Amino acid sequence: MNYKRIKEKIYKWIFTVLAFSSLFFLVGIMIVLFKEGTPIFKDVGFFKFLFGSKWYPTYEPPDFGILPLILGSIWVTAGAIIVCVPLGVGSALYLNELAGFRQRQFLKPIIELLASIPSVVYGFFGMVIVTPFLQKTFNLPTGLTALNASLILGLMATPTVCSIAEDALSYVPRSFREASFAVGANRWQTLTRVVIPAAGSGISTAIILGMSRAIGETMTVLMVAGGAGVIPKTFLDPVRPMTSAIAAEMGEAPMGGDHYHALFAIALILFLITFVFNIIAEIISRRFRIKLGLSG
Amino acid sequence: MKKLAMIMAIGIAAISLAAGTCFAEKIVVAGSTTVLPIAQKTAEVFMDENSGVDISVRGGGSSVGITALIDGNCDIADSSRPIKDVEIQKSASNGRDPVAHIVALDGIAVVVNKSNPVSRLSKKQVRDIYMGKISDWAQVGGKPGKIVVVSRDTASGTFEAFGELIMNKEKVLPSALMQASNQAVGQIIGQTPSGIGYVGLGFMSGELKAVEIDGVMPSKETVLSGKYPVSRPLFMYTNGKPQGVLKEYLDFIKSKKGQELVETQGYVGLK
C-alpha cells in the first residue's frame, strides 16, 4: 500500500465524519429536547400546557400555560412577514429584472450585509430609536410592542427572503421570458404572468425560511417586544414570544424542576414549528425544481 | 514529514502551556448576574495580590451557578436567593453539600422616571400597582396617565425577593413588561415617563428616581439598619466548608477591604 492511498483514505474518513456530525448533533439535540421537555406534559397535561392562558411558572401553585407565548411568537412573525415580504421580494424583483449589472453588483452585497449585523445590534437600535418613536407617534404608554418587534424582525429577515427569492427568479429560464415577449407581452405582463408564477414556489420557500428566521430570533424580541405574558389584542400591545421566555428564564430555573422542563417543552414546540416550516420549504422548492426541469 | 513535525511541536507546546496553568490554583465562580460585579471586582483585586491564583468568573443566573456547583463544574456559586429544597435534594443525591456565605446586602429600589412627580409610595400601593388594582398615576397623587408596570422575569432572584418583600406572593399582573436584567428595567424606566420598575441599588442611574417606601428612602444606611423594607442578602455557595485558597478568597470578600470593594460596586457591605 502506498502512502498516497492511505492519505486519501484518511481524508475521506475525516470528511465523512465531519459531514455526519451535523446529523449527530441534530439527533442529540432532539433527544435532549424530548427527554427534558416531555415530563411537563405528564404533570400539566399536553393541552392544558399548550392552550393555558396563564404563564406564572414560579408561583405556588404554578401556571404553565403557554398560549400567550405562542400567540406572541405568531403575532411578531406575522408582522415580520408583512414587513419583509414586500421588502425582500420587491428588492429581489428589482435586482433580477430591472437593475443594471453595476447596480446589482452594488446593491446585492449591501442587502446581504444586513444579514451580518448581530441581532443584539438590531435589538439595541429598536430599543433606543424605534421605541421612543412609536411611543410618540401612537401616543402609547410604552413603545415596546409587537409592532416594534415585527418591524425589526422584518428588517432582519429581509436579506434571507431577498437572496432566496432572487435565486428563484434567476432560475427561471431565459426562454420563458423570450417566449412571453415574442407573443407581444410587455415587461409588466411578463413579470406578473410568467416570471413570478414560474418562480412562485421558490419565492414561497423564501418567505417560509424568512418566517423560520423571524420566529426563532431571540435577542431582538427579548429587547424590544416588551415581555408581557398576555394574549395580545393589537399590534400595539407588548408581547412575550416563546424564544424570549426561554432566554430570560432558563438561567434562573432550578434544574430538574417543573419550570425547567416547561422551558424545554417550549423549546421543543418551537423546534417542531421551525422543523415543519423547513420541511414545507424543502418540499416546495423540490417541486419547483422539477417543474422547471432542473435536477431535483 | 516536515509538516507533521511542526504539528507535533505545536501540540507539545500547547500541552505544556496547559500544564503550566494547571500549577496555578484555579477557582471557578458562576451564577447570579446580581452578584457578578462583586465576584468580578473582588477576584481582580485578589488575583493582583496573590499571583499564582487564577479565578474565572461567569454569570448565567443563580440557578445556573447552583446547578454548576451540584455538578461539580464550579467552586463557588453566586446566588441572589437562598438555595431551594429541590436543589438541596439534588446536591445530596450527587454527594455535594452546599454551604452558604453571605457576601453583601442589596436594597431593591422602586424606581420611576425622573420626570414623575410621585416621590413616595406605601408598600401596599406598590403591591396594588403590581397587581393591577391601581392602574393610573392619579390614584397615587401623580399626573393622570396609565401606569406602565415593569418587572423582572419571574425566575430572577430579584423578582423573588420583590415578590416576597412587597407582593406577599400575590401575582404580578400579566400585562407587566417582564425584563431579563436590571439594566433593561432601568433603560425602560429612563425612557418611559409613566413607568414604574424596581432595580438593585447598584443599578441606580441619573435617569431614574427612587421612591420612598413607607417613608424610607433606599440607601446604604437604611438597608443596613433594616429600616428599608425591600432588601435581601446576596450569597456565595461552596461545596462543604471552603479550604485552602478558596477559603482565603471568601475571607477576603468578607474582610474590611473586600467589603469596601463591594460598596464601590453599589451594594451594601456587611458591617
Coordinates of C-alpha atoms in Angstrom, one line a residue:
Chain A
M1 CA 0.0 0.0 0.0
N2 CA 1.4 3.3 -0.9
Y3 CA 1.5 6.4 1.3
K4 CA -0.8 8.4 -1.0
R5 CA -3.7 5.9 -0.9
I6 CA -3.6 5.7 2.8
K7 CA -3.6 9.5 3.0
E8 CA -6.6 9.7 0.7
K9 CA -8.5 7.2 2.8
I10 CA -7.8 9.1 5.9
Y11 CA -9.1 12.3 4.3
K12 CA -12.2 10.6 3.1
W13 CA -12.8 9.2 6.5
I14 CA -12.3 12.6 8.2
F15 CA -14.7 14.4 5.9
T16 CA -17.3 11.7 6.2
V17 CA -17.2 12.1 10.0
L18 CA -17.5 15.9 9.6
A19 CA -20.5 15.5 7.3
F20 CA -22.3 13.2 9.6
S21 CA -21.5 15.2 12.7
S22 CA -24.4 17.6 11.9
L23 CA -26.8 14.7 11.9
F24 CA -25.3 13.5 15.1
F25 CA -25.8 16.9 16.7
L26 CA -29.4 17.2 15.4
V27 CA -30.3 13.9 16.8
G28 CA -28.6 14.7 20.0
I29 CA -30.5 18.0 20.4
M30 CA -33.8 16.3 19.6
I31 CA -33.2 13.6 22.2
V32 CA -32.4 16.2 24.9
L33 CA -35.4 18.3 24.0
F34 CA -37.7 15.3 24.2
K35 CA -36.2 14.0 27.3
E36 CA -36.2 17.3 29.2
G37 CA -39.4 18.7 27.7
T38 CA -41.9 15.8 27.9
P39 CA -42.0 15.4 31.7
I40 CA -44.1 18.6 31.9
F41 CA -46.8 17.1 29.7
K42 CA -47.3 14.4 32.3
D43 CA -47.6 16.9 35.1
V44 CA -49.7 19.5 33.5
G45 CA -51.3 17.8 30.5
F46 CA -50.4 18.5 26.9
F47 CA -53.5 20.5 26.0
K48 CA -53.5 22.5 29.2
F49 CA -49.9 23.4 28.6
L50 CA -50.4 24.4 25.0
F51 CA -53.7 26.3 25.5
G52 CA -53.5 27.5 29.0
S53 CA -53.7 31.3 29.1
K54 CA -51.6 32.0 32.2
W55 CA -47.8 31.8 32.4
Y56 CA -46.8 32.0 36.1
P57 CA -44.1 29.4 36.3
T58 CA -42.6 30.4 39.7
Y59 CA -45.7 30.8 41.9
E60 CA -47.2 28.3 44.2
P61 CA -49.1 26.6 42.6
P62 CA -47.5 27.5 39.2
D63 CA -49.5 28.1 36.0
F64 CA -47.8 26.6 32.9
G65 CA -50.0 27.9 30.0
I66 CA -48.0 28.9 27.0
L67 CA -50.8 30.2 24.7
P68 CA -49.8 33.8 25.3
L69 CA -46.2 32.9 24.4
I70 CA -47.2 31.0 21.3
L71 CA -49.5 33.8 20.2
G72 CA -46.8 36.3 20.9
S73 CA -44.4 34.4 18.6
I74 CA -47.1 34.2 15.9
W75 CA -48.0 37.8 16.1
V76 CA -44.5 39.1 15.8
T77 CA -43.7 36.6 13.0
A78 CA -46.9 37.6 11.1
G79 CA -46.0 41.2 11.5
A80 CA -42.4 40.5 10.3
I81 CA -43.8 38.8 7.2
I82 CA -45.9 41.8 6.4
V83 CA -42.7 43.9 6.5
C84 CA -40.2 41.5 4.9
V85 CA -42.2 40.1 2.0
P86 CA -42.6 43.4 0.2
L87 CA -39.1 44.5 1.1
G88 CA -37.4 41.2 0.3
V89 CA -39.4 40.1 -2.7
G90 CA -39.5 43.6 -4.0
S91 CA -35.8 44.0 -3.9
A92 CA -35.3 40.6 -5.4
L93 CA -37.6 41.5 -8.4
Y94 CA -35.7 44.8 -8.8
L95 CA -32.3 43.2 -8.7
N96 CA -33.3 40.4 -11.1
E97 CA -35.5 42.2 -13.5
L98 CA -34.7 45.9 -13.6
A99 CA -31.3 46.6 -12.1
G100 CA -28.4 47.0 -14.5
F101 CA -25.3 45.0 -13.9
R102 CA -23.4 47.7 -11.9
Q103 CA -26.4 48.5 -9.7
R104 CA -26.8 44.8 -9.0
Q105 CA -23.1 44.4 -8.2
F106 CA -23.5 47.2 -5.7
L107 CA -26.9 46.5 -4.2
K108 CA -26.8 42.8 -3.6
P109 CA -23.8 42.8 -1.2
I110 CA -25.4 45.6 0.7
I111 CA -28.6 43.7 1.2
E112 CA -26.6 40.7 2.2
L113 CA -24.7 42.9 4.6
L114 CA -27.9 43.4 6.6
A115 CA -27.8 39.7 7.5
S116 CA -24.4 40.1 9.0
I117 CA -25.4 42.6 11.6
P118 CA -25.6 40.9 15.0
S119 CA -29.1 40.6 16.4
V120 CA -28.2 42.4 19.6
V121 CA -27.3 45.5 17.5
Y122 CA -30.8 45.3 15.8
G123 CA -32.3 45.0 19.3
F124 CA -30.4 48.0 20.6
F125 CA -31.5 50.0 17.5
G126 CA -35.1 49.0 18.3
M127 CA -34.8 49.9 21.9
V128 CA -33.1 53.3 21.5
I129 CA -34.5 54.6 18.2
V130 CA -37.8 52.8 17.3
T131 CA -39.2 52.5 20.8
P132 CA -39.4 56.3 21.6
F133 CA -40.5 56.9 18.0
L134 CA -43.5 54.5 18.3
Q135 CA -44.2 55.8 21.8
K136 CA -44.6 59.4 20.4
T137 CA -46.3 58.5 17.1
F138 CA -49.0 56.4 18.5
N139 CA -49.1 58.1 21.9
L140 CA -48.5 54.8 23.7
P141 CA -47.6 54.3 27.3
T142 CA -44.6 52.2 26.1
G143 CA -43.1 51.7 22.6
L144 CA -42.0 48.1 23.5
T145 CA -44.7 46.3 21.5
A146 CA -45.4 43.6 19.0
L147 CA -45.2 46.2 16.3
N148 CA -41.7 47.2 17.3
A149 CA -40.5 43.6 17.2
S150 CA -42.3 43.0 13.9
L151 CA -40.6 45.9 12.3
I152 CA -37.1 44.9 13.4
L153 CA -37.6 41.2 12.7
G154 CA -39.0 42.1 9.3
L155 CA -35.8 44.0 8.6
M156 CA -33.7 41.2 9.8
A157 CA -35.5 38.6 7.7
T158 CA -35.3 40.7 4.5
P159 CA -31.9 39.6 3.4
T160 CA -32.9 35.9 3.7
V161 CA -36.1 36.4 1.7
C162 CA -34.4 38.6 -0.8
S163 CA -31.5 36.4 -1.6
I164 CA -33.5 33.2 -1.8
A165 CA -36.2 34.9 -3.9
E166 CA -33.5 36.3 -6.2
D167 CA -32.1 32.9 -6.7
A168 CA -35.5 31.5 -7.6
L169 CA -36.0 34.3 -10.1
S170 CA -32.7 33.8 -11.7
Y171 CA -33.5 30.0 -12.2
V172 CA -36.5 31.0 -14.4
P173 CA -35.0 30.1 -17.9
R174 CA -34.4 32.9 -20.3
S175 CA -36.6 31.1 -22.8
F176 CA -39.7 31.7 -20.7
R177 CA -39.2 35.4 -20.9
E178 CA -38.3 35.4 -24.5
A179 CA -41.4 33.4 -25.4
S180 CA -43.5 35.8 -23.5
F181 CA -42.0 38.9 -25.2
A182 CA -42.4 37.0 -28.5
V183 CA -46.2 36.8 -28.2
G184 CA -46.3 40.5 -27.5
A185 CA -46.5 40.7 -23.7
N186 CA -44.9 43.8 -22.2
R187 CA -42.5 43.8 -19.3
W188 CA -45.1 44.1 -16.6
Q189 CA -47.2 41.3 -18.1
T190 CA -44.1 39.1 -18.5
L191 CA -43.2 39.7 -14.9
T192 CA -46.6 39.1 -13.3
R193 CA -47.9 36.4 -15.6
V194 CA -44.8 34.4 -16.4
V195 CA -41.8 35.1 -14.2
I196 CA -43.5 35.3 -10.8
P197 CA -45.7 32.3 -11.3
A198 CA -42.7 30.3 -12.6
A199 CA -40.6 31.3 -9.6
G200 CA -43.6 31.2 -7.3
S201 CA -42.7 28.1 -5.3
G202 CA -39.1 29.4 -4.9
I203 CA -40.5 32.7 -3.6
S204 CA -42.8 30.8 -1.2
T205 CA -39.7 28.9 0.0
A206 CA -38.0 32.3 0.6
I207 CA -41.0 33.5 2.6
I208 CA -41.2 30.4 4.7
L209 CA -37.5 30.5 5.5
G210 CA -37.9 34.1 6.4
M211 CA -40.7 33.1 8.8
S212 CA -38.3 30.5 10.4
R213 CA -35.8 33.2 10.8
A214 CA -38.3 35.5 12.5
I215 CA -39.9 33.0 14.8
G216 CA -36.5 31.7 16.1
E217 CA -35.0 35.1 16.7
T218 CA -34.3 35.6 20.4
M219 CA -32.1 38.5 21.3
T220 CA -34.1 41.2 19.4
V221 CA -37.5 40.2 20.7
L222 CA -36.1 39.9 24.2
M223 CA -35.1 43.5 23.9
V224 CA -38.0 45.1 22.1
A225 CA -41.1 43.0 22.4
G226 CA -41.9 44.2 25.9
G227 CA -42.1 40.8 27.5
A228 CA -45.6 40.9 28.9
G229 CA -47.2 37.4 29.0
V230 CA -50.6 38.4 27.9
I231 CA -52.7 37.4 24.9
P232 CA -52.1 40.3 22.5
K233 CA -55.1 42.2 21.2
T234 CA -53.4 44.7 18.9
F235 CA -50.0 45.1 17.4
L236 CA -49.5 48.0 19.9
D237 CA -49.6 45.6 22.9
P238 CA -46.4 44.3 24.4
V239 CA -45.9 40.5 23.8
R240 CA -43.6 37.7 25.1
P241 CA -42.6 35.4 22.3
M242 CA -41.5 31.9 23.2
T243 CA -37.8 32.5 22.5
S244 CA -37.6 35.4 24.8
A245 CA -39.3 33.5 27.6
I246 CA -36.7 30.7 27.3
A247 CA -33.8 33.0 27.1
A248 CA -34.9 35.1 30.0
E249 CA -35.9 32.3 32.4
M250 CA -33.6 29.4 31.7
G251 CA -30.7 30.9 33.6
E252 CA -32.8 31.1 36.8
A253 CA -35.0 28.0 36.6
P254 CA -33.9 25.3 39.1
M255 CA -32.5 22.3 37.2
G256 CA -34.9 19.4 37.0
G257 CA -37.8 21.4 38.3
D258 CA -41.2 21.8 36.5
H259 CA -40.2 25.3 35.3
Y260 CA -37.1 23.9 33.7
H261 CA -39.0 21.1 32.0
A262 CA -41.6 23.6 30.8
L263 CA -39.0 25.8 29.2
F264 CA -37.6 22.7 27.4
A265 CA -41.1 21.9 26.3
I266 CA -41.4 25.4 24.8
A267 CA -38.1 24.9 23.0
L268 CA -39.4 21.5 21.7
I269 CA -42.6 23.1 20.4
L270 CA -40.6 25.9 18.8
F271 CA -38.2 23.4 17.3
L272 CA -41.2 21.4 15.8
I273 CA -42.6 24.6 14.3
T274 CA -39.4 25.6 12.6
F275 CA -38.8 22.0 11.6
V276 CA -42.2 21.9 9.9
F277 CA -41.5 25.2 8.2
N278 CA -38.2 23.9 6.8
I279 CA -39.7 20.7 5.6
I280 CA -42.5 22.6 3.8
A281 CA -39.9 24.9 2.3
E282 CA -37.9 21.9 1.1
I283 CA -40.9 20.2 -0.4
I284 CA -42.0 23.3 -2.3
S285 CA -38.5 24.1 -3.6
R286 CA -38.1 20.5 -4.8
R287 CA -41.3 20.6 -6.7
F288 CA -40.3 23.9 -8.2
R289 CA -37.0 22.5 -9.5
I290 CA -38.8 19.6 -11.0
K291 CA -41.4 21.9 -12.6
L292 CA -38.7 23.9 -14.3
G293 CA -36.9 20.8 -15.5
L294 CA -33.9 21.3 -13.2
S295 CA -32.3 18.4 -11.4
G296 CA -34.3 17.6 -8.3
Chain B
M1 CA 7.1 14.9 7.1
K2 CA 8.2 18.4 7.9
K3 CA 4.6 19.5 8.4
L4 CA 3.9 16.6 10.7
A5 CA 6.9 17.5 12.9
M6 CA 5.6 21.1 13.1
I7 CA 2.2 20.0 14.1
M8 CA 3.7 17.8 16.8
A9 CA 5.8 20.6 18.0
I10 CA 2.8 22.9 18.3
G11 CA 0.9 20.2 20.1
I12 CA 3.6 19.7 22.6
A13 CA 3.8 23.4 23.2
A14 CA 0.1 23.6 23.7
I15 CA 0.1 20.7 26.2
S16 CA 2.9 22.1 28.2
L17 CA 1.2 25.5 28.3
A18 CA -2.0 23.9 29.6
A19 CA 0.0 22.0 32.1
G20 CA 1.7 25.3 33.2
T21 CA -1.6 26.9 34.1
C22 CA -2.6 23.7 36.0
F23 CA 0.1 24.5 38.6
A24 CA -1.8 27.8 39.4
E25 CA -4.6 27.5 41.9
K26 CA -7.8 27.8 40.0
I27 CA -11.2 28.9 41.3
V28 CA -14.3 28.9 39.1
V29 CA -17.1 31.2 40.1
A30 CA -20.5 31.1 38.3
G31 CA -24.0 32.3 38.9
S32 CA -26.3 35.2 39.7
T33 CA -25.8 38.3 37.5
T34 CA -26.7 40.4 40.5
V35 CA -23.7 39.1 42.4
L36 CA -21.5 39.1 39.3
P37 CA -20.0 42.6 39.8
I38 CA -19.0 41.7 43.3
A39 CA -17.3 38.5 42.2
Q40 CA -15.5 40.2 39.4
K41 CA -14.2 43.1 41.4
T42 CA -13.0 41.0 44.3
A43 CA -11.5 38.4 42.0
E44 CA -9.5 41.1 40.2
V45 CA -8.0 42.5 43.4
F46 CA -7.5 39.1 45.0
M47 CA -5.5 37.9 41.9
D48 CA -3.4 41.1 41.9
E49 CA -2.4 40.4 45.5
N50 CA -1.9 36.6 45.1
S51 CA -0.1 35.7 42.0
G52 CA -0.5 32.1 41.1
V53 CA -4.2 32.2 41.8
D54 CA -6.5 32.1 38.8
I55 CA -10.1 33.0 39.4
S56 CA -12.5 32.8 36.4
V57 CA -15.9 34.4 36.9
R58 CA -19.0 33.7 34.9
G59 CA -22.7 34.9 35.1
G60 CA -25.6 32.9 33.9
G61 CA -28.1 33.2 36.7
S62 CA -28.5 31.9 40.3
S63 CA -29.8 28.6 39.1
V64 CA -27.0 28.1 36.6
G65 CA -24.5 28.7 39.3
I66 CA -26.1 26.3 41.8
T67 CA -26.6 23.7 39.1
A68 CA -22.9 24.0 38.2
L69 CA -22.0 23.6 41.9
I70 CA -24.1 20.5 42.2
D71 CA -22.5 19.0 39.0
G72 CA -19.0 19.9 40.2
N73 CA -18.4 22.4 37.4
C74 CA -17.7 25.4 39.7
D75 CA -16.2 26.0 43.1
I76 CA -18.4 29.0 44.0
A77 CA -22.0 29.5 43.0
D78 CA -23.2 33.1 43.2
S79 CA -26.8 33.4 44.1
S80 CA -29.2 36.2 44.8
R81 CA -31.6 33.8 46.6
P82 CA -31.3 31.1 49.2
I83 CA -30.9 27.6 47.8
K84 CA -34.1 25.7 47.1
D85 CA -35.3 22.4 48.5
V86 CA -35.2 20.8 45.1
E87 CA -31.6 21.8 44.8
I88 CA -30.6 20.6 48.2
Q89 CA -32.1 17.2 47.4
K90 CA -30.3 17.1 44.1
S91 CA -27.0 18.0 45.9
A92 CA -27.5 15.3 48.4
S93 CA -28.0 12.7 45.7
N94 CA -24.8 13.9 43.9
G95 CA -22.9 13.7 47.2
R96 CA -22.5 17.5 47.4
D97 CA -23.1 19.7 50.4
P98 CA -23.7 23.4 49.6
V99 CA -22.7 25.8 52.3
A100 CA -24.0 29.4 52.2
H101 CA -21.8 32.5 52.7
I102 CA -23.5 35.9 52.8
V103 CA -21.2 38.4 51.0
A104 CA -23.3 41.6 50.8
L105 CA -26.7 43.1 51.2
D106 CA -28.7 44.6 48.4
G107 CA -31.6 47.0 48.5
I108 CA -34.2 46.8 45.8
A109 CA -35.2 50.4 44.9
V110 CA -38.7 51.0 43.4
V111 CA -37.9 53.5 40.6
V112 CA -39.9 55.8 38.4
N113 CA -38.9 58.2 35.6
K114 CA -37.1 61.3 36.9
S115 CA -39.9 63.5 35.5
N116 CA -42.5 61.7 37.6
P117 CA -43.7 63.9 40.5
V118 CA -44.5 60.9 42.7
S119 CA -41.8 60.5 45.3
R120 CA -43.4 58.3 47.9
L121 CA -45.5 55.2 47.9
S122 CA -46.6 52.8 50.6
K123 CA -45.8 49.1 50.3
K124 CA -49.5 48.5 49.8
Q125 CA -49.7 51.0 47.0
V126 CA -46.7 49.4 45.2
R127 CA -48.3 46.0 45.6
D128 CA -51.7 47.3 44.3
I129 CA -49.9 48.8 41.3
Y130 CA -48.1 45.5 40.5
M131 CA -51.4 43.6 41.0
G132 CA -53.2 45.9 38.6
K133 CA -55.6 47.3 41.3
I134 CA -54.1 50.7 40.8
S135 CA -53.6 51.5 37.2
D136 CA -53.4 55.3 36.9
W137 CA -50.9 57.6 38.4
A138 CA -53.7 60.0 39.5
Q139 CA -54.7 57.3 42.1
V140 CA -51.4 57.7 44.0
G141 CA -51.1 61.5 43.6
G142 CA -49.3 61.8 40.3
K143 CA -50.2 63.2 36.9
P144 CA -53.1 61.3 35.3
G145 CA -51.8 58.6 33.0
K146 CA -51.8 54.8 32.7
I147 CA -49.0 53.2 34.8
V148 CA -46.6 51.1 32.7
V149 CA -45.6 48.3 35.1
V150 CA -42.1 46.9 34.5
S151 CA -40.9 43.9 36.4
R152 CA -38.0 41.4 36.4
D153 CA -38.6 38.0 35.0
T154 CA -40.5 35.7 37.3
A155 CA -37.4 33.4 37.5
S156 CA -34.9 36.0 38.6
G157 CA -33.7 36.3 42.2
T158 CA -34.6 40.0 42.3
F159 CA -38.1 39.2 41.3
E160 CA -38.3 36.5 44.0
A161 CA -37.1 39.0 46.7
F162 CA -39.5 41.6 45.4
G163 CA -42.3 39.0 45.4
E164 CA -41.7 38.1 49.0
L165 CA -41.0 41.5 50.4
I166 CA -43.6 43.6 48.6
M167 CA -46.1 41.3 46.9
N168 CA -46.7 38.8 49.7
K169 CA -46.6 36.2 47.0
E170 CA -49.5 37.8 45.1
K171 CA -49.2 37.5 41.3
V172 CA -47.9 40.4 39.3
L173 CA -50.4 41.4 36.6
P174 CA -49.8 39.5 33.4
S175 CA -49.5 42.7 31.3
A176 CA -46.4 43.8 33.2
L177 CA -43.3 44.1 31.0
M178 CA -41.1 41.3 32.2
Q179 CA -37.4 42.2 31.6
A180 CA -34.4 40.0 31.8
S181 CA -31.9 42.3 33.5
N182 CA -31.6 45.2 35.9
Q183 CA -30.2 47.3 33.1
A184 CA -33.2 46.6 30.8
V185 CA -35.6 47.7 33.6
G186 CA -33.5 50.9 34.1
Q187 CA -33.4 51.6 30.4
I188 CA -37.2 51.3 30.0
I189 CA -38.0 53.4 33.0
G190 CA -35.5 56.0 31.8
Q191 CA -37.4 56.4 28.5
T192 CA -41.0 55.8 29.8
P193 CA -42.4 58.8 31.7
S194 CA -45.3 56.8 33.1
G195 CA -43.3 53.7 34.0
I196 CA -42.6 52.0 37.4
G197 CA -40.0 49.4 38.0
Y198 CA -37.5 48.0 40.5
V199 CA -33.7 47.6 40.4
G200 CA -30.9 46.6 42.7
L201 CA -29.3 49.7 44.4
G202 CA -26.2 49.1 42.4
F203 CA -28.1 49.9 39.2
M204 CA -29.5 53.3 40.0
S205 CA -28.7 56.0 37.4
G206 CA -29.4 59.6 36.7
E207 CA -32.4 58.8 34.6
L208 CA -34.1 57.0 37.5
K209 CA -35.7 58.3 40.6
A210 CA -36.0 56.0 43.6
V211 CA -39.3 56.3 45.6
E212 CA -39.6 56.3 49.3
I213 CA -41.3 53.2 50.5
D214 CA -43.4 53.6 53.7
G215 CA -41.5 56.9 54.2
V216 CA -38.0 55.3 53.9
M217 CA -35.6 56.2 51.1
P218 CA -33.4 53.2 50.0
S219 CA -29.8 53.9 50.8
K220 CA -26.8 52.1 52.3
E221 CA -27.8 53.3 55.8
T222 CA -31.4 52.3 55.7
V223 CA -30.7 48.9 54.2
L224 CA -28.0 48.2 56.8
S225 CA -30.2 49.3 59.7
G226 CA -33.1 47.2 58.4
K227 CA -35.4 50.3 58.1
Y228 CA -35.8 50.0 54.4
P229 CA -38.3 47.2 53.9
V230 CA -37.0 45.8 50.5
S231 CA -33.6 44.4 51.0
R232 CA -32.0 41.0 50.8
P233 CA -28.7 39.2 51.4
L234 CA -26.6 38.0 48.5
F235 CA -24.9 34.6 48.7
M236 CA -22.0 32.6 47.5
Y237 CA -22.3 28.9 47.9
T238 CA -19.4 26.4 48.2
N239 CA -19.3 22.7 48.4
G240 CA -18.7 21.8 52.0
K241 CA -16.6 24.1 54.2
P242 CA -14.2 26.0 52.0
Q243 CA -10.5 25.2 52.3
G244 CA -7.1 26.5 51.2
V245 CA -7.2 29.2 48.6
L246 CA -11.0 29.1 48.3
K247 CA -11.3 29.9 52.0
E248 CA -8.7 32.7 51.6
Y249 CA -10.8 34.2 48.7
L250 CA -14.1 34.1 50.7
D251 CA -12.4 35.5 53.8
F252 CA -11.0 38.3 51.6
I253 CA -14.5 39.2 50.3
K254 CA -15.8 39.2 53.9
S255 CA -12.8 41.3 55.1
K256 CA -13.0 45.1 55.6
K257 CA -11.1 45.6 52.3
G258 CA -13.4 43.2 50.4
Q259 CA -16.5 44.8 51.8
E260 CA -15.2 48.2 50.7
L261 CA -14.9 46.8 47.2
V262 CA -18.5 45.5 47.5
E263 CA -19.6 49.1 48.2
T264 CA -17.7 50.5 45.2
Q265 CA -20.0 48.3 43.1
G266 CA -23.1 49.9 44.6
Y267 CA -24.0 47.2 47.0
V268 CA -24.3 47.4 50.8
G269 CA -21.4 45.9 52.7
L270 CA -21.9 43.8 55.8
K271 CA -21.0 45.6 58.9

